PDB file of C-alpha atoms in Angstrom:
ATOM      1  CA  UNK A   1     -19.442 -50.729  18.530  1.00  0.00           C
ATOM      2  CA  UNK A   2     -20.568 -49.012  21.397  1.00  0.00           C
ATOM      3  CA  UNK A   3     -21.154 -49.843  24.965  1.00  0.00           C
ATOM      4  CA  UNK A   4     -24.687 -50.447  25.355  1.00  0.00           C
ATOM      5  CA  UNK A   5     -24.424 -52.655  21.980  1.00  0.00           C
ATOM      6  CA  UNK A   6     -21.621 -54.687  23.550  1.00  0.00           C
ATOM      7  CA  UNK A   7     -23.507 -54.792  27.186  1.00  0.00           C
ATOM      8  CA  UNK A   8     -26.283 -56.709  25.108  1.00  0.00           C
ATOM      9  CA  UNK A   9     -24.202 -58.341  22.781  1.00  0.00           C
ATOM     10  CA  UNK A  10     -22.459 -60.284  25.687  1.00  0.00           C
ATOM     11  CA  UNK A  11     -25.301 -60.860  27.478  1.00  0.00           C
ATOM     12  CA  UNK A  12     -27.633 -62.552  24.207  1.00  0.00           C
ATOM     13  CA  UNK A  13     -24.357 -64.383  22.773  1.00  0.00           C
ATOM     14  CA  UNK A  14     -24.422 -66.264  26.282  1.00  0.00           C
ATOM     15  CA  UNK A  15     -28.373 -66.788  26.268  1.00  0.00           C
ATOM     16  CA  UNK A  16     -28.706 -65.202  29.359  1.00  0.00           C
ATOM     17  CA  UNK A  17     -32.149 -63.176  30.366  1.00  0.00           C
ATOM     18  CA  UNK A  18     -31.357 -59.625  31.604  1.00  0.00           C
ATOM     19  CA  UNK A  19     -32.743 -60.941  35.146  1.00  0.00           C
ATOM     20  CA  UNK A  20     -29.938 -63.571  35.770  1.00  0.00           C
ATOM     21  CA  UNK A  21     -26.854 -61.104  34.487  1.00  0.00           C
ATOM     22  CA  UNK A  22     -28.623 -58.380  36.795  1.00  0.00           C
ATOM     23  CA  UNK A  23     -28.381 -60.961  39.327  1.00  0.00           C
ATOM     24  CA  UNK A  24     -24.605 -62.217  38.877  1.00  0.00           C
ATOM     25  CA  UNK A  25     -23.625 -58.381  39.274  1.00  0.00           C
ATOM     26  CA  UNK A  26     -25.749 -58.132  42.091  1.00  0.00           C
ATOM     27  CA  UNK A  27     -27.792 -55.152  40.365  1.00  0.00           C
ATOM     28  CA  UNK A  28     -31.494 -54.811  39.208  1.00  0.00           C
ATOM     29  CA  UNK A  29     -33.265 -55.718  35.684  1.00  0.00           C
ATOM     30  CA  UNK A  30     -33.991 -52.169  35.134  1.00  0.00           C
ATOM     31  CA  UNK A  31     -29.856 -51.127  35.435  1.00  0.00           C
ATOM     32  CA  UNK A  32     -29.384 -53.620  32.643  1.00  0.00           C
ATOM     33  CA  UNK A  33     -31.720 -52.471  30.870  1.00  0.00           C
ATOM     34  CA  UNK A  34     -31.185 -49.088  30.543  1.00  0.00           C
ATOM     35  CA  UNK A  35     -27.415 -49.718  30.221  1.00  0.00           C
ATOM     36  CA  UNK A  36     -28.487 -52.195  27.302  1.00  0.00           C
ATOM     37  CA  UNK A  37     -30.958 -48.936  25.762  1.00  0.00           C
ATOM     38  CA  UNK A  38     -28.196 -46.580  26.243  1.00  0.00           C
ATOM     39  CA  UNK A  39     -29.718 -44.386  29.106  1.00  0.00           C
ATOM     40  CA  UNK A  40     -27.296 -44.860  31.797  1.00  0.00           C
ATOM     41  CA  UNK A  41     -23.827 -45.887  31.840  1.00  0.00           C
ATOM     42  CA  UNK A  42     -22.135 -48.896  34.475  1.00  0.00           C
ATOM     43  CA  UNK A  43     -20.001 -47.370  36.765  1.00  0.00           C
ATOM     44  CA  UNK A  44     -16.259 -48.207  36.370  1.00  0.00           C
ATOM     45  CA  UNK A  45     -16.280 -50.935  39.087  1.00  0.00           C
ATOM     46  CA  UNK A  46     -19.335 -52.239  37.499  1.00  0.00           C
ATOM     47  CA  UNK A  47     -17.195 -52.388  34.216  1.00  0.00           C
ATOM     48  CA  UNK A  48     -14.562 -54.050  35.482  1.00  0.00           C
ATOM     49  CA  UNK A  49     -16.917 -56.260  37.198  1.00  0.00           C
ATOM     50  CA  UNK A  50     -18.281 -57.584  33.444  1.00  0.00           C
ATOM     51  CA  UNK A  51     -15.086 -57.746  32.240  1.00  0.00           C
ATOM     52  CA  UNK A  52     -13.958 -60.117  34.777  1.00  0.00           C
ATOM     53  CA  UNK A  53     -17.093 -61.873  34.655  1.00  0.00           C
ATOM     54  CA  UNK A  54     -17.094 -62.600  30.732  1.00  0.00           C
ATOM     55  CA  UNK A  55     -13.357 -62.293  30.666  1.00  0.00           C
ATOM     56  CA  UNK A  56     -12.532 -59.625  28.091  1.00  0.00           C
ATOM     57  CA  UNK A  57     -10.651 -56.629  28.583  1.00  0.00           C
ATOM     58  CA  UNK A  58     -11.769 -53.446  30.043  1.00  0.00           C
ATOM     59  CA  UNK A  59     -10.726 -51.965  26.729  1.00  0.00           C
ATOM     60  CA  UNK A  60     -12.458 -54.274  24.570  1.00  0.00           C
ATOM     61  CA  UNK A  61     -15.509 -53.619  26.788  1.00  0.00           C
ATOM     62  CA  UNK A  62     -15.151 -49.482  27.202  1.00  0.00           C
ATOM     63  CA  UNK A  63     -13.472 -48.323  24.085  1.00  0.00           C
ATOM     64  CA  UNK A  64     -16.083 -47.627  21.177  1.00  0.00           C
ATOM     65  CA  UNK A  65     -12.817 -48.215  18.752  1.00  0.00           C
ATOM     66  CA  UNK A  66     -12.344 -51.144  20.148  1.00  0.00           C
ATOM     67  CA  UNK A  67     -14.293 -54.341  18.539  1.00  0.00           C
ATOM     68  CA  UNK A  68     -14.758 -57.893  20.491  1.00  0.00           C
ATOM     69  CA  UNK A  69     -12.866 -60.024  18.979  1.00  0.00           C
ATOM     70  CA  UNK A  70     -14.249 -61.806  15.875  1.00  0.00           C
ATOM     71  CA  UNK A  71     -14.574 -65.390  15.299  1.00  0.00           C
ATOM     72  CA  UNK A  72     -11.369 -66.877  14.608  1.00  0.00           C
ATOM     73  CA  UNK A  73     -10.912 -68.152  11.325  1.00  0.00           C
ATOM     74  CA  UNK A  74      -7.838 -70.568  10.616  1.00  0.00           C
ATOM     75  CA  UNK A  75      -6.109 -70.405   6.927  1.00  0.00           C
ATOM     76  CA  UNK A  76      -5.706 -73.558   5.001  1.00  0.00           C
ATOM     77  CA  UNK A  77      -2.114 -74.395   6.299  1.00  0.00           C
ATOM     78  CA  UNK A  78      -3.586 -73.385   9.916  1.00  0.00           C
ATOM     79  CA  UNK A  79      -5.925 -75.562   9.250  1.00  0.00           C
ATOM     80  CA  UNK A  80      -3.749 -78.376   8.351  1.00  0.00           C
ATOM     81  CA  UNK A  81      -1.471 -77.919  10.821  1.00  0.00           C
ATOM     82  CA  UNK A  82      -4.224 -77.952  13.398  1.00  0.00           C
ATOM     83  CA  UNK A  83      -3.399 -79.088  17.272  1.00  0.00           C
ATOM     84  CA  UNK A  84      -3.239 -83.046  17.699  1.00  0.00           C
ATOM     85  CA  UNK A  85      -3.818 -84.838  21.353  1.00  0.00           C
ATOM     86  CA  UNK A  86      -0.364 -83.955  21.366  1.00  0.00           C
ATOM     87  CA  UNK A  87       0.326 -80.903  20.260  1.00  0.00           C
ATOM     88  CA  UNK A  88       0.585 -78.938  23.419  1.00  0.00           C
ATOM     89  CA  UNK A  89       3.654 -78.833  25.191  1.00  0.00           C
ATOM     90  CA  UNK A  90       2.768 -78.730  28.600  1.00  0.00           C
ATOM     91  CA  UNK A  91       6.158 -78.690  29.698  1.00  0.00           C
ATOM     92  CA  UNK A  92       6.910 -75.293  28.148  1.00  0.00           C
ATOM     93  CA  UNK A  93       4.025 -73.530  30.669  1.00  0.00           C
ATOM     94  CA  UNK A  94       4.027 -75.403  33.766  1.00  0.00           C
ATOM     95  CA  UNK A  95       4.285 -72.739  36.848  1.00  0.00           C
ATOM     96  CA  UNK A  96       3.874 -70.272  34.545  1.00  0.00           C
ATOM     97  CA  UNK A  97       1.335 -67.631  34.990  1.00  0.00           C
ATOM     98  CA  UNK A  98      -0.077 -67.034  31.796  1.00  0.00           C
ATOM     99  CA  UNK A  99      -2.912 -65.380  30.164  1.00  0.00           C
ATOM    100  CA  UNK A 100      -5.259 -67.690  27.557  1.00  0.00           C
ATOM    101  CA  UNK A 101      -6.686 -66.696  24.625  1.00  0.00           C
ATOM    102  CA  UNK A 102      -9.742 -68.446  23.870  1.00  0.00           C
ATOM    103  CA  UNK A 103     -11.597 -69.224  20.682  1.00  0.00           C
ATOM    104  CA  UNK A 104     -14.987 -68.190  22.329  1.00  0.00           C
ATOM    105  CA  UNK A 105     -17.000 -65.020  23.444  1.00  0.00           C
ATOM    106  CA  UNK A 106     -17.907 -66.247  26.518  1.00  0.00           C
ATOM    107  CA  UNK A 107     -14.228 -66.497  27.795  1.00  0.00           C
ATOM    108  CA  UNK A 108     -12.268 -64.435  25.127  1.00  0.00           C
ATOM    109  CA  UNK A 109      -9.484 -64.178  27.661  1.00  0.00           C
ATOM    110  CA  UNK A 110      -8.468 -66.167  30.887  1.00  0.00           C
ATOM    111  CA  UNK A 111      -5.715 -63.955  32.604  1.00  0.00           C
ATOM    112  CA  UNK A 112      -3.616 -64.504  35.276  1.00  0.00           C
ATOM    113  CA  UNK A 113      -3.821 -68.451  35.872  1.00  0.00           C
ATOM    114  CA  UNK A 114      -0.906 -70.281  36.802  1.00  0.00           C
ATOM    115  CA  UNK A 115      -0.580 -74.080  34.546  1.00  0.00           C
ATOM    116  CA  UNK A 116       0.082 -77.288  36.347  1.00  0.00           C
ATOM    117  CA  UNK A 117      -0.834 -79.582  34.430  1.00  0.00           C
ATOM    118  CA  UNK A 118      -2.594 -81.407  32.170  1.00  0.00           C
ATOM    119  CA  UNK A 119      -5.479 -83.911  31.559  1.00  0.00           C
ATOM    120  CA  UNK A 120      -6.333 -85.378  28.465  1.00  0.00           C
ATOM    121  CA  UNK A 121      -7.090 -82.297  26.219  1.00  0.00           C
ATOM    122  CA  UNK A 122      -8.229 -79.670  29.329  1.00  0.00           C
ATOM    123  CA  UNK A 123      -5.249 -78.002  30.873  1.00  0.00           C
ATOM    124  CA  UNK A 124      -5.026 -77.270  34.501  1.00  0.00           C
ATOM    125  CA  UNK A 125      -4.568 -74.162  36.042  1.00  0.00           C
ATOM    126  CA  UNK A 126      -4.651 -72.549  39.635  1.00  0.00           C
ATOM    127  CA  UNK A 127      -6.796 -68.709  39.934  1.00  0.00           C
ATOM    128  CA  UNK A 128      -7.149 -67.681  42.925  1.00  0.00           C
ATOM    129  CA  UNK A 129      -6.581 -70.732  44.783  1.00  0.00           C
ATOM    130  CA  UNK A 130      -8.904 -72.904  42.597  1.00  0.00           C
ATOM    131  CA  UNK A 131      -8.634 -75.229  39.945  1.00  0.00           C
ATOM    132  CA  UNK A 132      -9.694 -74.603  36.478  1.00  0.00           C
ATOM    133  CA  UNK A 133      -9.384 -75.821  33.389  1.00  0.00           C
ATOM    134  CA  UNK A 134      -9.361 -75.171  29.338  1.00  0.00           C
ATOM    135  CA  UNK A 135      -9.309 -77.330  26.326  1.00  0.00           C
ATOM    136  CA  UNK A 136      -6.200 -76.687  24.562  1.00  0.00           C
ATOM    137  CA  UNK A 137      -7.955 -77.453  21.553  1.00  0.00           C
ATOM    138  CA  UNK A 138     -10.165 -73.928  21.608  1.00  0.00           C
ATOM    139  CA  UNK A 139      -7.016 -72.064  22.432  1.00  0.00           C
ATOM    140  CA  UNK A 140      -5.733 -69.114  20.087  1.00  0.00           C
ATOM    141  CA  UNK A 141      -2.516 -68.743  22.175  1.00  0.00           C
ATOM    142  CA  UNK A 142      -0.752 -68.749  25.853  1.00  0.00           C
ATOM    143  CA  UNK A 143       1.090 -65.777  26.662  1.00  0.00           C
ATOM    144  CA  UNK A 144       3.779 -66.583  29.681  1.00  0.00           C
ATOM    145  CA  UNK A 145       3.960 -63.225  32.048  1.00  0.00           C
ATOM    146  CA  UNK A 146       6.290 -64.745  34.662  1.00  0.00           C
ATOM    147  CA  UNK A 147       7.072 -67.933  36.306  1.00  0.00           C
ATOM    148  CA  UNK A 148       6.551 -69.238  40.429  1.00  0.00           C
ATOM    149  CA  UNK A 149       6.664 -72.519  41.836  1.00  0.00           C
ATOM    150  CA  UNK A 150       3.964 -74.979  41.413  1.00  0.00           C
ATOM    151  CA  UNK A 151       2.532 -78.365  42.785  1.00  0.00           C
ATOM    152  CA  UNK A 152       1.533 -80.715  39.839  1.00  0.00           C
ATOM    153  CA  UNK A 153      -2.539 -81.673  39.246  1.00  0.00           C
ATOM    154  CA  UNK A 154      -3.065 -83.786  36.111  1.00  0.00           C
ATOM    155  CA  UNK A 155      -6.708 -85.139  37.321  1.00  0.00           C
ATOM    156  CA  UNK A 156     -10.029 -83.731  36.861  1.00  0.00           C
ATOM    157  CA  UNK A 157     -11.185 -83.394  40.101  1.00  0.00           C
ATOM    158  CA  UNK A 158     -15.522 -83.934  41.007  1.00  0.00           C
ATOM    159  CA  UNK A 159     -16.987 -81.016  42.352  1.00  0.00           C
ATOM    160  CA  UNK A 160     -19.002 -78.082  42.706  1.00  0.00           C
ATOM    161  CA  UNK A 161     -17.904 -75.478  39.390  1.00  0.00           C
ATOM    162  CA  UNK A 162     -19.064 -73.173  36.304  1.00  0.00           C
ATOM    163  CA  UNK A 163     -18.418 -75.344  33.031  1.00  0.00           C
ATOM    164  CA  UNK A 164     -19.125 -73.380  29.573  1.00  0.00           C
ATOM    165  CA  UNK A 165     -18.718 -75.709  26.817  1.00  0.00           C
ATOM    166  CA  UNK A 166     -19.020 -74.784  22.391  1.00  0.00           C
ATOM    167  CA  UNK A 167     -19.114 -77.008  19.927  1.00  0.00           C
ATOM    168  CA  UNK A 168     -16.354 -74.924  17.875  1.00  0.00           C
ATOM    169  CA  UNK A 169     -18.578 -71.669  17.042  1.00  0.00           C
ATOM    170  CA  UNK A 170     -16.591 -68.540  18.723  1.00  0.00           C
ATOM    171  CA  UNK A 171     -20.371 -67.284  20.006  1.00  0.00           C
ATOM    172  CA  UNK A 172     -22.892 -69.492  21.370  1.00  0.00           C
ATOM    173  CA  UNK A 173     -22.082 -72.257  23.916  1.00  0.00           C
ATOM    174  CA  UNK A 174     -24.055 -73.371  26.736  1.00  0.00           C
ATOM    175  CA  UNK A 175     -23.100 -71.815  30.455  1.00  0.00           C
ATOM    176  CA  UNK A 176     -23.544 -73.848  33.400  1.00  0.00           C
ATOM    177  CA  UNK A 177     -24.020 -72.269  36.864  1.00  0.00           C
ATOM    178  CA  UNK A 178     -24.221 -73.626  40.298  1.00  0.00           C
ATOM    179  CA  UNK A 179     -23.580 -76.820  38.971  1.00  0.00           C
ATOM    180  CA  UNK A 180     -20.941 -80.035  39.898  1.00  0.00           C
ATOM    181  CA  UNK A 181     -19.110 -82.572  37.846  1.00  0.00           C
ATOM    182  CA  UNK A 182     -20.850 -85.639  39.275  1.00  0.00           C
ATOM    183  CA  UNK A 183     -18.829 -88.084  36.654  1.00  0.00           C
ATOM    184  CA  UNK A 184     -15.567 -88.350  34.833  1.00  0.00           C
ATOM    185  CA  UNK A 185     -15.961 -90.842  31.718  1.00  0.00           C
ATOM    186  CA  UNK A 186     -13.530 -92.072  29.396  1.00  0.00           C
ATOM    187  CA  UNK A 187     -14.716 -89.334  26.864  1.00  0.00           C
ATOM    188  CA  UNK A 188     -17.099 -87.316  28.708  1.00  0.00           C
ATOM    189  CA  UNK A 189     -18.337 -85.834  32.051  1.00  0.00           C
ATOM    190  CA  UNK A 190     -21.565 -85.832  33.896  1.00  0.00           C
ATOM    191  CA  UNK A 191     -22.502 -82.574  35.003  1.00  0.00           C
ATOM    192  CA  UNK A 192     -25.806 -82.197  37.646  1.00  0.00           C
ATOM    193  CA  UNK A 193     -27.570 -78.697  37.590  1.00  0.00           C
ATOM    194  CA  UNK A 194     -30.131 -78.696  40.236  1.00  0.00           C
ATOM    195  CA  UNK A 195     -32.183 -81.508  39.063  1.00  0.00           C
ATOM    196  CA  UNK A 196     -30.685 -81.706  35.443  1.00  0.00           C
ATOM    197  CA  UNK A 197     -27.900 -83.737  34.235  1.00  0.00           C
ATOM    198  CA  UNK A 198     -25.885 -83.907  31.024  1.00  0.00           C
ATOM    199  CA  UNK A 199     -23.358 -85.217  29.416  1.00  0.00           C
ATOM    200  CA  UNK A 200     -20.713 -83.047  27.957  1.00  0.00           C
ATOM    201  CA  UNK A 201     -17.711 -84.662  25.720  1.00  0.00           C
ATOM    202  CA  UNK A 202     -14.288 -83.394  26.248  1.00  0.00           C
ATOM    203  CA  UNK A 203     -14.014 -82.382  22.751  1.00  0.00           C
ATOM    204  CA  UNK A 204     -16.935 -79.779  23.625  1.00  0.00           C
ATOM    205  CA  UNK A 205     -15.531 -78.532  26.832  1.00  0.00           C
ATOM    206  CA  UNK A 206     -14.312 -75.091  26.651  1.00  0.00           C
ATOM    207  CA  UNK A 207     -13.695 -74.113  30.362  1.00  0.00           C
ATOM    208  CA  UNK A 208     -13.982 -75.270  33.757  1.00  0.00           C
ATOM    209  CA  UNK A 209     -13.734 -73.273  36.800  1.00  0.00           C
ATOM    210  CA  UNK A 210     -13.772 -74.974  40.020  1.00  0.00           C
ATOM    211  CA  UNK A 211     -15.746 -73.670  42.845  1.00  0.00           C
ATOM    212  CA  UNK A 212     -14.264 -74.719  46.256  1.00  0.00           C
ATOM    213  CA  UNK A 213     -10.512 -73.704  47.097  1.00  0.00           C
ATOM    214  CA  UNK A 214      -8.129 -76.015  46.585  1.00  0.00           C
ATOM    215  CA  UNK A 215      -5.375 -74.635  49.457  1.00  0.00           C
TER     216      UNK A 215
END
């Protein structure tokens, strides 16, 4: 697949018009567009920019022999054996700084986050002195680069954050910008978007990323 294929994939698989990814990189419509039609080419700052933004790797991003990831499948024992509430041993990554791999296009990869903690199926992490979190559920796998000390967080905190959430399909999802948990529920939280609220079950949750800094 090549770039310009990629560039658009990205952007359609995450709904989002070509005038509101020009505007999270802070470039015009007409530079995605011709990067979309193959006429010009991002600059490598502007690559790594999109790679952060929809967390994949440069390489996945750059490389024509390099394919995004495809939509995990599990096998029949996988599938039996798939995660209960349980199933996650926190213990194992806490402190750790880890990079997640996620069953989703939107956030394919999470990298560098340190885990501390947990609550109810999202797992907390700290990135660059925010909280986040990820449903352990929609994870393909936690890969433990090195360890530092930590302060515990097992709540989901209110507050101003990004929330993409999937139902289970690897593309599609929803993407919420500029928006704040207003809620915590048993089961569910209530997210406000300008003027819109939802509700958004924890089973659908993919990622959080808190907006303020937490230290």
């Amino acid at each position: 697949m090549l770039l310009h294929e990629k560039i658009a994939m990205i952007r359609k698989m995450n709904h989002i018009s070509q005038e509101a990814f020009a505007e999270a990189l802070s470039v015009s419509r007409q530079a995605v567009s011709k990067w979309e039609n193959g006429t010009s080419i991002p600059d490598v700052q502007m690559l790594l920019k999109i790679a952060d933004l929809y967390h994949i790797t440069l390489d996945q991003l750059a490389r024509d022999e390099c394919e995004l990831t495809l939509p995990w499948m599990p096998s029949a024992k996988e599938d039996a054996e798939a995660f209960c509430e349980d199933a996650l041993d926190i213990q194992e990554y806490l402190g750790k700084i880890c990079d997640v791999s996620m069953k989703s296009l939107r956030y394919n990869v999470i990298r560098n986050v340190k885990i501390v903690g947990r609550y109810k199926n999202m797992v907390c992490f700290i990135k660059n002195k925010k909280y986040g979190y990820f449903n352990f559920h929609k994870s393909q796998g936690i890969l433990i680069k090195k360890e530092e000390d930590y302060s515990a967080m097992n709540e989901l905190l209110p507050g101003k954050c990004s929330v993409y959430a999937n139902t289970g399909s690897f593309f599609g999802g929803a993407t919420y910008l500029f928006s704040s948990i207003d809620e915590i529920r048993e089961s569910a939280i209530v997210l406000k978007t300008g003027d819109f609220r939802t509700v958004i079950s924890f089973d659908d949750l993919s990622v959080i990323l808190m907006s303020e800094k937490a230290f």
